[in-house]
Tab-separated table of C-alpha atoms in Angstrom:
chain	number	residue	atom	x	y	z
A	27	UNK	CA	38.564	-32.614	27.868
A	28	UNK	CA	36.801	-29.565	26.343
A	29	UNK	CA	38.281	-28.518	23.092
A	30	UNK	CA	35.781	-25.713	22.522
A	31	UNK	CA	33.614	-23.701	24.926
A	32	UNK	CA	30.844	-21.335	23.890
A	33	UNK	CA	29.552	-19.085	26.657
A	34	UNK	CA	26.564	-16.744	26.622
A	35	UNK	CA	26.803	-16.083	22.861
A	36	UNK	CA	24.357	-13.484	21.635
A	37	UNK	CA	23.716	-11.996	18.209
A	38	UNK	CA	20.726	-9.780	17.359
A	39	UNK	CA	19.237	-9.295	13.926
A	40	UNK	CA	16.019	-7.367	13.102
A	41	UNK	CA	14.028	-10.578	12.751
A	42	UNK	CA	16.041	-13.073	14.756
A	43	UNK	CA	18.096	-13.241	17.929
A	44	UNK	CA	20.616	-15.793	19.035
A	45	UNK	CA	20.003	-15.858	22.774
A	46	UNK	CA	22.837	-16.504	25.231
A	47	UNK	CA	24.011	-19.746	23.627
A	48	UNK	CA	26.285	-21.928	25.762
A	49	UNK	CA	27.743	-25.421	25.253
A	50	UNK	CA	31.060	-27.248	25.048
A	51	UNK	CA	32.655	-29.688	22.568
A	52	UNK	CA	34.703	-32.571	23.923
A	53	UNK	CA	37.855	-34.228	22.548
A	54	UNK	CA	37.212	-37.501	20.685
A	55	UNK	CA	33.443	-37.149	20.710
A	56	UNK	CA	30.856	-36.442	18.022
A	57	UNK	CA	28.419	-33.634	18.844
A	58	UNK	CA	25.297	-33.269	16.805
A	59	UNK	CA	23.887	-29.729	16.557
A	60	UNK	CA	20.184	-30.234	15.927
A	61	UNK	CA	17.393	-27.820	15.171
A	62	UNK	CA	14.887	-26.990	12.494
A	63	UNK	CA	15.824	-24.676	9.575
A	64	UNK	CA	16.070	-21.101	10.842
A	65	UNK	CA	16.680	-22.141	14.469
A	66	UNK	CA	20.124	-20.521	14.537
A	67	UNK	CA	22.528	-23.334	13.720
A	68	UNK	CA	24.443	-21.597	10.920
A	69	UNK	CA	24.535	-18.272	12.777
A	70	UNK	CA	25.994	-20.071	15.785
A	71	UNK	CA	28.648	-21.793	13.740
A	72	UNK	CA	29.636	-18.650	11.847
A	73	UNK	CA	29.910	-16.784	15.145
A	74	UNK	CA	32.065	-19.580	16.570
A	75	UNK	CA	34.485	-18.969	13.680
A	76	UNK	CA	34.289	-15.138	13.849
A	77	UNK	CA	32.696	-15.085	10.381
A	78	UNK	CA	29.862	-13.266	12.146
A	79	UNK	CA	30.772	-10.972	15.046
A	80	UNK	CA	28.746	-11.620	18.210
A	81	UNK	CA	27.154	-8.824	20.191
A	82	UNK	CA	28.293	-10.538	23.409
A	83	UNK	CA	29.594	-13.772	24.727
A	84	UNK	CA	32.868	-15.679	24.834
A	85	UNK	CA	34.361	-18.392	22.559
A	86	UNK	CA	37.379	-20.453	23.570
A	87	UNK	CA	39.323	-23.194	21.806
A	88	UNK	CA	42.032	-25.197	23.588
A	89	UNK	CA	41.659	-22.921	26.580
A	90	UNK	CA	42.355	-19.782	24.496
A	91	UNK	CA	39.949	-16.999	23.671
A	92	UNK	CA	39.185	-16.818	19.963
A	93	UNK	CA	39.552	-13.096	20.212
A	94	UNK	CA	43.275	-12.416	20.188
A	95	UNK	CA	44.277	-15.964	19.177
A	96	UNK	CA	42.281	-16.440	15.995
A	97	UNK	CA	45.134	-17.289	13.631
A	98	UNK	CA	46.667	-19.819	16.040
A	99	UNK	CA	43.319	-21.430	16.709
A	100	UNK	CA	42.307	-21.667	13.094
A	101	UNK	CA	45.435	-23.589	12.270
A	102	UNK	CA	44.144	-26.295	14.568
A	103	UNK	CA	40.576	-26.498	13.415
A	104	UNK	CA	38.783	-27.560	10.210
A	105	UNK	CA	35.601	-25.998	8.882
A	106	UNK	CA	33.255	-26.934	6.080
A	107	UNK	CA	29.936	-25.546	4.926
A	108	UNK	CA	29.219	-28.688	2.947
A	109	UNK	CA	30.483	-29.421	-0.577
A	110	UNK	CA	33.475	-27.691	-2.135
A	111	UNK	CA	32.673	-25.147	-4.835
A	112	UNK	CA	36.015	-23.428	-5.425
A	113	UNK	CA	38.453	-24.273	-8.204
A	114	UNK	CA	35.922	-26.723	-9.771
A	115	UNK	CA	38.120	-27.452	-12.792
A	116	UNK	CA	41.541	-27.758	-11.101
A	117	UNK	CA	42.755	-31.206	-10.155
A	118	UNK	CA	42.756	-32.038	-6.471
A	119	UNK	CA	46.526	-32.354	-6.371
A	120	UNK	CA	46.902	-28.804	-7.788
A	121	UNK	CA	44.412	-27.359	-5.248
A	122	UNK	CA	46.244	-29.137	-2.452
A	123	UNK	CA	49.637	-27.748	-3.644
A	124	UNK	CA	48.188	-24.286	-3.002
A	125	UNK	CA	46.412	-25.056	0.318
A	126	UNK	CA	49.495	-26.672	1.908
A	127	UNK	CA	51.363	-23.371	1.679
A	128	UNK	CA	48.998	-21.819	4.233
A	129	UNK	CA	49.746	-24.354	6.987
A	130	UNK	CA	53.041	-24.923	8.698
A	131	UNK	CA	51.466	-28.029	10.210
A	132	UNK	CA	50.651	-29.604	6.831
A	133	UNK	CA	51.436	-33.316	6.896
A	134	UNK	CA	51.940	-35.126	3.548
A	135	UNK	CA	51.749	-38.521	5.275
A	136	UNK	CA	48.384	-37.634	6.749
A	137	UNK	CA	47.261	-36.302	3.334
A	138	UNK	CA	48.119	-39.670	1.721
A	139	UNK	CA	46.492	-41.611	4.527
A	140	UNK	CA	43.177	-39.767	4.231
A	141	UNK	CA	43.330	-39.690	0.458
A	142	UNK	CA	43.367	-43.515	0.573
A	143	UNK	CA	40.778	-43.712	3.385
A	144	UNK	CA	38.369	-41.514	1.472
A	145	UNK	CA	39.128	-43.244	-1.815
A	146	UNK	CA	39.780	-39.939	-3.557
A	147	UNK	CA	41.607	-39.635	-6.881
A	148	UNK	CA	43.867	-36.613	-6.760
A	149	UNK	CA	43.912	-36.418	-10.562
A	150	UNK	CA	40.218	-35.606	-10.605
A	151	UNK	CA	38.741	-32.091	-10.374
A	152	UNK	CA	35.946	-31.248	-7.896
A	153	UNK	CA	33.432	-30.976	-10.763
A	154	UNK	CA	34.059	-34.666	-11.425
A	155	UNK	CA	33.284	-35.734	-7.866
A	156	UNK	CA	29.946	-36.821	-6.424
A	157	UNK	CA	28.444	-34.636	-3.658
A	158	UNK	CA	29.599	-37.086	-1.059
A	159	UNK	CA	33.161	-37.156	-2.369
A	160	UNK	CA	33.229	-33.334	-2.405
A	161	UNK	CA	32.461	-33.339	1.297
A	162	UNK	CA	35.245	-35.856	1.809
A	163	UNK	CA	37.602	-33.567	-0.069
A	164	UNK	CA	36.849	-30.764	2.339
A	165	UNK	CA	37.551	-33.135	5.231
A	166	UNK	CA	40.763	-34.278	3.559
A	167	UNK	CA	42.227	-30.755	3.500
A	168	UNK	CA	41.195	-30.106	7.111
A	169	UNK	CA	42.665	-33.329	8.431
A	170	UNK	CA	45.894	-32.972	6.467
A	171	UNK	CA	46.915	-29.975	8.475
A	172	UNK	CA	46.216	-31.787	11.736
A	173	UNK	CA	42.799	-30.356	12.579
A	174	UNK	CA	41.924	-31.379	16.120
A	175	UNK	CA	38.302	-30.393	15.748
A	176	UNK	CA	35.979	-30.312	12.732
A	177	UNK	CA	33.127	-27.860	12.640
A	178	UNK	CA	30.744	-28.796	9.832
A	179	UNK	CA	27.570	-27.014	8.782
A	180	UNK	CA	25.000	-29.496	7.398
A	181	UNK	CA	27.660	-31.823	5.921
A	182	UNK	CA	25.144	-34.544	5.065
A	183	UNK	CA	22.487	-32.292	3.572
A	184	UNK	CA	21.649	-33.197	0.022
A	185	UNK	CA	23.582	-36.434	0.056
A	186	UNK	CA	21.930	-39.698	-0.942
A	187	UNK	CA	21.396	-42.223	1.887
A	188	UNK	CA	24.409	-44.357	0.902
A	189	UNK	CA	26.790	-41.343	0.852
A	190	UNK	CA	25.389	-40.076	4.122
A	191	UNK	CA	25.942	-43.432	5.790
A	192	UNK	CA	29.467	-43.649	4.394
A	193	UNK	CA	30.325	-40.154	5.726
A	194	UNK	CA	29.030	-40.996	9.194
A	195	UNK	CA	31.287	-44.066	9.227
A	196	UNK	CA	34.175	-41.657	8.488
A	197	UNK	CA	33.150	-39.525	11.439
A	198	UNK	CA	33.186	-42.564	13.730
A	199	UNK	CA	36.669	-43.561	12.500
A	200	UNK	CA	37.999	-40.027	13.033
A	201	UNK	CA	36.611	-40.046	16.565
A	202	UNK	CA	38.726	-43.139	17.301
A	203	UNK	CA	41.762	-41.005	16.376
A	204	UNK	CA	40.796	-38.358	18.966
A	205	UNK	CA	39.292	-35.862	16.583
A	206	UNK	CA	36.301	-33.853	17.925
A	207	UNK	CA	33.476	-33.426	15.432
A	208	UNK	CA	30.727	-30.850	15.725
A	209	UNK	CA	28.148	-30.950	12.918
A	210	UNK	CA	24.849	-29.334	12.421
A	211	UNK	CA	21.963	-31.268	10.960
A	212	UNK	CA	18.211	-31.548	10.864
A	213	UNK	CA	18.431	-35.278	10.000
A	214	UNK	CA	17.912	-37.051	13.294
A	215	UNK	CA	18.844	-40.478	11.934
A	216	UNK	CA	22.389	-39.171	11.473
A	217	UNK	CA	22.555	-38.408	15.195
A	218	UNK	CA	21.058	-41.745	16.161
A	219	UNK	CA	23.887	-43.485	14.278
A	220	UNK	CA	26.977	-41.588	15.405
A	221	UNK	CA	26.422	-38.782	17.918
A	222	UNK	CA	27.766	-38.980	21.440
A	223	UNK	CA	26.386	-35.613	22.513
A	224	UNK	CA	23.458	-33.449	21.397
A	225	UNK	CA	23.130	-29.676	21.349
A	226	UNK	CA	19.536	-28.831	20.574
A	227	UNK	CA	18.678	-25.266	19.510
A	228	UNK	CA	15.135	-23.923	19.085
A	229	UNK	CA	14.281	-20.341	18.066
A	230	UNK	CA	17.779	-19.091	18.774
A	231	UNK	CA	18.079	-20.614	22.243
A	232	UNK	CA	19.757	-23.795	23.473
A	233	UNK	CA	17.092	-26.076	24.805
A	234	UNK	CA	19.482	-28.928	25.717
A	235	UNK	CA	23.201	-29.695	25.608
A	236	UNK	CA	24.170	-33.129	27.003
A	237	UNK	CA	25.107	-36.674	26.111
A	238	UNK	CA	22.617	-38.299	23.725
A	239	UNK	CA	21.689	-41.018	26.257
A	240	UNK	CA	20.992	-38.382	28.832
A	241	UNK	CA	18.946	-36.393	26.363
A	242	UNK	CA	16.839	-39.439	25.531
A	243	UNK	CA	16.357	-40.310	29.190
A	244	UNK	CA	15.252	-36.788	30.107
A	245	UNK	CA	13.109	-35.762	27.163
A	246	UNK	CA	11.864	-38.904	25.367
A	247	UNK	CA	8.556	-40.547	26.234
A	248	UNK	CA	8.162	-44.307	26.231
A	249	UNK	CA	8.916	-45.853	22.845
A	250	UNK	CA	9.827	-42.555	21.178
A	251	UNK	CA	12.650	-42.317	18.663
A	252	UNK	CA	14.965	-39.253	18.705
A	253	UNK	CA	13.079	-37.855	15.742
A	254	UNK	CA	9.714	-38.203	17.466
A	255	UNK	CA	11.120	-36.571	20.562
A	256	UNK	CA	12.480	-33.579	18.686
A	257	UNK	CA	9.217	-33.200	16.707
A	258	UNK	CA	7.171	-33.184	19.907
A	259	UNK	CA	9.476	-30.688	21.556
A	260	UNK	CA	9.267	-28.428	18.509
A	261	UNK	CA	5.495	-28.563	18.508
A	262	UNK	CA	5.450	-27.694	22.224
A	263	UNK	CA	7.802	-24.738	21.676
A	264	UNK	CA	5.668	-23.488	18.799
A	265	UNK	CA	2.462	-23.669	20.825
A	266	UNK	CA	4.015	-22.135	23.935
Protein backbone atom coordinates (compact mmCIF):
# COMPACT_ATOMS: atom_id res chain seq x y z
CA UNK A 1 0.00 0.00 0.00
CA UNK A 2 1.32 3.46 -0.92
CA UNK A 3 1.77 5.70 2.09
CA UNK A 4 3.13 8.62 0.06
CA UNK A 5 2.74 9.59 -3.58
CA UNK A 6 4.71 12.33 -5.31
CA UNK A 7 3.38 13.32 -8.74
CA UNK A 8 4.96 15.67 -11.28
CA UNK A 9 6.73 17.77 -8.67
CA UNK A 10 8.50 20.77 -10.14
CA UNK A 11 10.54 23.55 -8.53
CA UNK A 12 12.59 26.09 -10.47
CA UNK A 13 15.57 28.03 -9.17
CA UNK A 14 17.87 30.31 -11.20
CA UNK A 15 20.60 27.64 -11.39
CA UNK A 16 18.64 24.42 -10.83
CA UNK A 17 15.29 22.86 -11.67
CA UNK A 18 13.52 19.94 -10.07
CA UNK A 19 11.85 18.41 -13.10
CA UNK A 20 8.48 16.65 -12.82
CA UNK A 21 9.53 14.28 -10.03
CA UNK A 22 7.23 11.28 -9.47
CA UNK A 23 7.50 8.23 -7.21
CA UNK A 24 5.69 6.44 -4.37
CA UNK A 25 6.67 5.14 -0.92
CA UNK A 26 5.22 1.84 0.23
CA UNK A 27 4.17 0.72 3.72
CA UNK A 28 6.71 -1.49 5.51
CA UNK A 29 9.43 -0.93 2.92
CA UNK A 30 12.73 0.93 2.94
CA UNK A 31 13.22 3.28 0.00
CA UNK A 32 16.67 4.65 -0.70
CA UNK A 33 16.79 8.04 -2.41
CA UNK A 34 20.09 8.03 -4.26
CA UNK A 35 21.91 10.72 -6.23
CA UNK A 36 25.08 12.73 -6.19
CA UNK A 37 25.38 15.94 -4.17
CA UNK A 38 23.36 18.68 -5.85
CA UNK A 39 21.11 16.24 -7.73
CA UNK A 40 17.97 17.48 -5.98
CA UNK A 41 17.50 15.09 -3.03
CA UNK A 42 17.18 17.72 -0.30
CA UNK A 43 15.00 19.98 -2.46
CA UNK A 44 12.67 17.07 -3.14
CA UNK A 45 12.42 16.15 0.55
CA UNK A 46 11.81 19.73 1.65
CA UNK A 47 9.12 20.08 -0.99
CA UNK A 48 7.51 16.83 0.17
CA UNK A 49 7.17 18.42 3.61
CA UNK A 50 6.06 21.85 2.35
CA UNK A 51 9.24 23.41 3.73
CA UNK A 52 9.79 24.51 0.13
CA UNK A 53 6.74 25.36 -1.97
CA UNK A 54 6.62 23.58 -5.35
CA UNK A 55 5.82 25.44 -8.53
CA UNK A 56 3.59 22.55 -9.60
CA UNK A 57 2.83 18.94 -8.79
CA UNK A 58 0.92 16.99 -6.18
CA UNK A 59 1.92 15.35 -2.89
CA UNK A 60 -0.29 12.84 -1.07
CA UNK A 61 0.09 10.98 2.20
CA UNK A 62 -2.37 8.28 3.30
CA UNK A 63 -4.51 9.17 0.30
CA UNK A 64 -4.80 12.83 1.36
CA UNK A 65 -3.35 15.85 -0.39
CA UNK A 66 -0.66 17.56 1.67
CA UNK A 67 -2.24 20.86 0.74
CA UNK A 68 -5.23 21.24 3.01
CA UNK A 69 -4.32 18.35 5.34
CA UNK A 70 -0.80 19.34 6.40
CA UNK A 71 -1.35 19.36 10.18
CA UNK A 72 -3.12 16.00 10.18
CA UNK A 73 -0.49 14.42 7.94
CA UNK A 74 2.48 15.74 9.89
CA UNK A 75 1.16 14.17 13.07
CA UNK A 76 1.64 10.82 11.32
CA UNK A 77 5.09 11.30 9.82
CA UNK A 78 8.60 11.73 11.21
CA UNK A 79 11.29 13.90 9.64
CA UNK A 80 14.98 14.29 10.33
CA UNK A 81 17.72 16.22 8.57
CA UNK A 82 20.38 14.22 10.40
CA UNK A 83 21.67 14.90 13.88
CA UNK A 84 19.80 16.93 16.47
CA UNK A 85 21.22 20.40 17.17
CA UNK A 86 18.51 22.02 19.30
CA UNK A 87 18.55 22.22 23.10
CA UNK A 88 22.10 20.76 23.20
CA UNK A 89 22.43 21.20 26.99
CA UNK A 90 18.99 20.06 28.10
CA UNK A 91 18.53 16.47 29.18
CA UNK A 92 16.66 14.19 26.81
CA UNK A 93 13.86 13.66 29.31
CA UNK A 94 13.32 17.45 29.54
CA UNK A 95 13.28 17.86 25.76
CA UNK A 96 10.79 15.01 25.47
CA UNK A 97 8.54 16.57 28.13
CA UNK A 98 8.18 19.56 25.79
CA UNK A 99 7.81 17.61 22.53
CA UNK A 100 5.07 15.28 23.84
CA UNK A 101 2.76 18.30 24.33
CA UNK A 102 2.60 18.82 20.55
CA UNK A 103 1.21 15.35 19.80
CA UNK A 104 -2.12 13.93 20.89
CA UNK A 105 -0.81 10.57 19.65
CA UNK A 106 2.25 10.57 21.93
CA UNK A 107 2.73 7.08 23.41
CA UNK A 108 4.85 6.79 26.56
CA UNK A 109 5.02 3.01 26.18
CA UNK A 110 6.45 3.40 22.68
CA UNK A 111 8.88 6.04 23.98
CA UNK A 112 10.17 3.62 26.63
CA UNK A 113 10.38 0.79 24.10
CA UNK A 114 12.49 2.77 21.63
CA UNK A 115 14.55 4.36 24.40
CA UNK A 116 15.61 0.84 25.35
CA UNK A 117 15.97 -0.34 21.74
CA UNK A 118 18.26 2.58 20.90
CA UNK A 119 20.14 2.28 24.19
CA UNK A 120 19.63 5.97 24.95
CA UNK A 121 20.11 7.48 28.40
CA UNK A 122 17.39 10.08 28.98
CA UNK A 123 19.52 11.76 31.64
CA UNK A 124 22.07 12.77 29.02
CA UNK A 125 21.99 15.96 26.95
CA UNK A 126 22.38 15.89 23.13
CA UNK A 127 25.86 17.44 23.42
CA UNK A 128 26.92 14.31 25.32
CA UNK A 129 25.76 11.95 22.58
CA UNK A 130 27.75 10.54 19.67
CA UNK A 131 26.61 11.52 16.16
CA UNK A 132 24.96 8.13 15.72
CA UNK A 133 23.08 8.44 19.01
CA UNK A 134 21.88 11.92 18.05
CA UNK A 135 20.30 10.46 14.93
CA UNK A 136 18.67 7.78 17.08
CA UNK A 137 17.29 10.49 19.36
CA UNK A 138 15.61 12.13 16.36
CA UNK A 139 14.11 8.75 15.43
CA UNK A 140 13.02 8.20 19.04
CA UNK A 141 10.89 11.35 19.08
CA UNK A 142 9.34 10.54 15.69
CA UNK A 143 8.45 6.96 16.58
CA UNK A 144 7.08 7.89 20.00
CA UNK A 145 4.22 9.78 18.41
CA UNK A 146 3.37 6.84 16.17
CA UNK A 147 5.01 7.99 12.94
CA UNK A 148 3.96 5.65 10.13
CA UNK A 149 6.60 6.94 7.74
CA UNK A 150 10.08 8.34 8.37
CA UNK A 151 11.52 10.83 5.89
CA UNK A 152 15.24 11.22 6.54
CA UNK A 153 17.71 13.46 4.73
CA UNK A 154 21.20 11.91 4.73
CA UNK A 155 20.76 10.24 8.14
CA UNK A 156 24.01 8.24 7.82
CA UNK A 157 26.18 11.06 6.48
CA UNK A 158 29.15 11.75 8.74
CA UNK A 159 28.68 8.63 10.83
CA UNK A 160 31.50 6.15 11.38
CA UNK A 161 31.03 2.74 9.69
CA UNK A 162 29.96 1.02 12.93
CA UNK A 163 27.31 3.66 13.73
CA UNK A 164 26.03 3.57 10.15
CA UNK A 165 25.70 -0.20 10.25
CA UNK A 166 23.90 -0.04 13.59
CA UNK A 167 21.43 2.56 12.29
CA UNK A 168 20.65 0.48 9.21
CA UNK A 169 19.87 -2.47 11.49
CA UNK A 170 17.39 -0.17 13.27
CA UNK A 171 15.76 0.64 9.91
CA UNK A 172 15.36 -3.06 9.17
CA UNK A 173 13.76 -3.65 12.58
CA UNK A 174 11.35 -0.74 12.11
CA UNK A 175 10.36 -2.11 8.71
CA UNK A 176 9.29 -5.34 10.43
CA UNK A 177 6.87 -3.22 12.47
CA UNK A 178 5.29 -1.80 9.29
CA UNK A 179 7.03 1.59 9.31
CA UNK A 180 7.88 3.01 5.87
CA UNK A 181 11.35 4.57 5.65
CA UNK A 182 12.46 6.97 2.94
CA UNK A 183 16.04 8.14 3.27
CA UNK A 184 18.36 10.04 1.00
CA UNK A 185 21.97 9.03 0.67
CA UNK A 186 24.95 9.00 -1.65
CA UNK A 187 26.41 5.97 0.16
CA UNK A 188 25.46 3.03 -2.05
CA UNK A 189 26.59 0.39 0.46
CA UNK A 190 23.76 1.56 2.75
CA UNK A 191 21.26 0.76 0.01
CA UNK A 192 22.85 -2.59 -0.71
CA UNK A 193 22.33 -3.58 2.92
CA UNK A 194 18.78 -2.49 3.64
CA UNK A 195 16.86 -0.90 0.75
CA UNK A 196 13.84 -2.60 -0.80
CA UNK A 197 13.27 0.13 -3.37
CA UNK A 198 15.44 2.72 -5.08
CA UNK A 199 14.56 6.19 -6.30
CA UNK A 200 17.48 7.50 -8.35
CA UNK A 201 17.65 11.21 -9.13
CA UNK A 202 20.13 12.82 -11.50
CA UNK A 203 20.29 16.53 -12.32
CA UNK A 204 16.85 17.19 -10.86
CA UNK A 205 15.09 14.39 -12.72
CA UNK A 206 14.06 10.91 -11.60
CA UNK A 207 15.99 8.39 -13.69
CA UNK A 208 14.54 5.30 -11.98
CA UNK A 209 12.02 4.44 -9.25
CA UNK A 210 11.57 0.70 -8.67
CA UNK A 211 12.42 -2.26 -6.45
CA UNK A 212 16.18 -2.63 -5.94
CA UNK A 213 16.27 -6.05 -7.60
CA UNK A 214 14.48 -4.67 -10.63
CA UNK A 215 16.88 -1.73 -10.77
CA UNK A 216 19.89 -4.06 -10.74
CA UNK A 217 18.33 -6.31 -13.38
CA UNK A 218 17.58 -3.41 -15.71
CA UNK A 219 20.60 -1.16 -15.29
CA UNK A 220 23.55 -3.21 -14.01
CA UNK A 221 26.03 -4.86 -16.32
CA UNK A 222 27.49 -8.28 -15.57
CA UNK A 223 29.33 -8.36 -12.26
CA UNK A 224 28.65 -4.72 -11.37
CA UNK A 225 27.88 -3.61 -7.83
CA UNK A 226 25.20 -1.02 -7.19
CA UNK A 227 27.92 1.61 -6.71
CA UNK A 228 29.55 0.75 -10.03
CA UNK A 229 26.18 0.89 -11.76
CA UNK A 230 25.35 4.32 -10.35
CA UNK A 231 28.81 5.68 -11.19
CA UNK A 232 28.50 4.48 -14.79
CA UNK A 233 25.04 5.98 -15.11
CA UNK A 234 26.27 9.30 -13.71
CA UNK A 235 29.16 9.38 -16.17
CA UNK A 236 26.77 8.65 -19.05
CA UNK A 237 24.42 11.44 -17.91
CA UNK A 238 27.32 13.88 -17.62
CA UNK A 239 28.58 13.06 -21.11
CA UNK A 240 25.13 13.11 -22.70
